[in-house]
mmCIF file of C-alpha atoms in Angstrom:
data_model
loop_
_atom_site.group_PDB
_atom_site.id
_atom_site.type_symbol
_atom_site.label_atom_id
_atom_site.label_comp_id
_atom_site.label_asym_id
_atom_site.label_seq_id
_atom_site.Cartn_x
_atom_site.Cartn_y
_atom_site.Cartn_z
ATOM 1 C CA ASN A 1302 7.948 -20.856 21.513
ATOM 2 C CA LEU A 1303 7.706 -17.275 19.035
ATOM 3 C CA ILE A 1304 4.560 -15.977 19.187
ATOM 4 C CA LEU A 1305 4.629 -15.224 23.487
ATOM 5 C CA PRO A 1306 7.537 -13.710 23.923
ATOM 6 C CA ALA A 1307 6.959 -11.346 20.789
ATOM 7 C CA VAL A 1308 4.426 -10.369 21.692
ATOM 8 C CA THR A 1309 5.443 -9.653 25.220
ATOM 9 C CA LEU A 1310 8.394 -7.421 23.848
ATOM 10 C CA GLY A 1311 6.783 -6.024 21.239
ATOM 11 C CA ILE A 1312 3.776 -4.720 22.628
ATOM 12 C CA ARG A 1313 4.830 -1.701 24.404
ATOM 13 C CA PRO A 1314 6.770 -0.068 21.820
ATOM 14 C CA MET A 1315 3.961 -0.832 19.089
ATOM 15 C CA ALA A 1316 2.054 1.585 21.603
ATOM 16 C CA ILE A 1317 4.030 4.031 22.007
ATOM 17 C CA ILE A 1318 5.385 4.203 18.410
ATOM 18 C CA THR A 1319 1.252 4.216 17.169
ATOM 19 C CA GLN A 1320 0.724 6.867 20.005
ATOM 20 C CA LEU A 1321 4.065 8.862 18.947
ATOM 21 C CA THR A 1322 3.083 8.584 15.163
ATOM 22 C CA ARG A 1323 -0.326 9.881 15.858
ATOM 23 C CA SER A 1324 0.501 13.204 17.925
ATOM 24 C CA ALA A 1325 3.090 13.689 15.073
ATOM 25 C CA MET A 1326 0.767 13.193 12.014
ATOM 26 C CA LEU A 1327 -1.979 15.506 14.063
ATOM 27 C CA ASP A 1328 1.301 18.460 14.418
ATOM 28 C CA VAL A 1329 2.009 17.735 10.738
ATOM 29 C CA LEU A 1330 -1.270 18.191 9.275
ATOM 30 C CA ASN A 1331 -1.818 21.359 10.997
ATOM 31 C CA GLN A 1332 1.154 22.816 8.846
ATOM 32 C CA ASP A 1333 0.933 25.410 6.304
ATOM 33 C CA TYR A 1334 2.676 23.721 3.169
ATOM 34 C CA ILE A 1335 -0.373 20.933 3.567
ATOM 35 C CA ARG A 1336 -3.272 23.595 3.121
ATOM 36 C CA THR A 1337 -1.239 24.641 0.181
ATOM 37 C CA ALA A 1338 -1.205 20.980 -1.337
ATOM 38 C CA TYR A 1339 -4.873 20.671 -0.764
ATOM 39 C CA ALA A 1340 -5.008 24.183 -2.531
ATOM 40 C CA LYS A 1341 -3.509 22.316 -5.619
ATOM 41 C CA GLY A 1342 -5.802 20.022 -5.722
ATOM 42 C CA LEU A 1343 -3.797 17.100 -4.706
ATOM 43 C CA GLY A 1344 -6.483 14.204 -3.091
ATOM 44 C CA LYS A 1345 -6.482 13.261 0.514
ATOM 45 C CA LYS A 1346 -4.512 9.830 -0.055
ATOM 46 C CA ALA A 1347 -1.833 11.934 -1.729
ATOM 47 C CA VAL A 1348 -1.697 14.573 0.840
ATOM 48 C CA VAL A 1349 -1.224 12.180 3.335
ATOM 49 C CA TRP A 1350 1.036 9.860 2.348
ATOM 50 C CA LYS A 1351 3.715 11.971 0.622
ATOM 51 C CA HIS A 1352 3.830 15.010 2.213
ATOM 52 C CA ALA A 1353 2.241 14.337 5.629
ATOM 53 C CA PHE A 1354 3.672 10.603 6.759
ATOM 54 C CA ARG A 1355 6.409 11.384 5.866
ATOM 55 C CA ASN A 1356 7.502 14.587 7.573
ATOM 56 C CA ALA A 1357 5.656 12.612 10.785
ATOM 57 C CA LEU A 1358 8.301 9.794 10.666
ATOM 58 C CA ASN A 1359 11.222 12.209 11.666
ATOM 59 C CA PRO A 1360 10.808 11.554 15.229
ATOM 60 C CA VAL A 1361 8.880 8.527 15.357
ATOM 61 C CA ILE A 1362 12.571 7.231 13.534
ATOM 62 C CA THR A 1363 14.417 8.647 16.054
ATOM 63 C CA ALA A 1364 12.617 7.227 18.782
ATOM 64 C CA ILE A 1365 12.933 3.535 17.644
ATOM 65 C CA THR A 1366 16.478 4.149 17.279
ATOM 66 C CA GLY A 1367 17.005 4.751 21.180
ATOM 67 C CA TRP A 1368 14.323 1.638 21.978
ATOM 68 C CA PHE A 1369 15.940 -0.578 19.677
ATOM 69 C CA ALA A 1370 18.415 -0.783 22.552
ATOM 70 C CA GLU A 1371 16.060 -1.719 24.864
ATOM 71 C CA LEU A 1372 14.518 -4.328 22.945
ATOM 72 C CA LEU A 1373 17.594 -5.813 22.692
ATOM 73 C CA ALA A 1374 18.251 -6.181 26.685
ATOM 74 C CA GLY A 1375 14.803 -6.583 27.408
ATOM 75 C CA ALA A 1376 15.117 -10.112 24.977
ATOM 76 C CA PHE A 1377 17.368 -11.545 27.575
ATOM 77 C CA PHE A 1378 15.338 -11.428 30.614
ATOM 78 C CA VAL A 1379 12.040 -12.616 28.107
ATOM 79 C CA GLU A 1380 14.196 -15.448 26.736
ATOM 80 C CA TYR A 1381 15.096 -16.426 30.197
ATOM 81 C CA ILE A 1382 11.567 -16.451 31.538
ATOM 82 C CA PHE A 1383 9.941 -18.237 28.096
#
């Protein structure tokens, strides 16, 4: 009763969020402060999680708030069908 409606509601937003996160990460990883962090001797894991990922989440979180209303509206129809 729960799995199929959840997959139906979540598959499209998850794909869009993944694509937006990837695009934002690629953009952030080309910034000067990332090269500076590598030059300071920080490891790749620290640079990606502490510097790049935090800054890449700004557009993703902004987009998620807009999709939340769409998700609530779609939930009504999905629950009606299932």
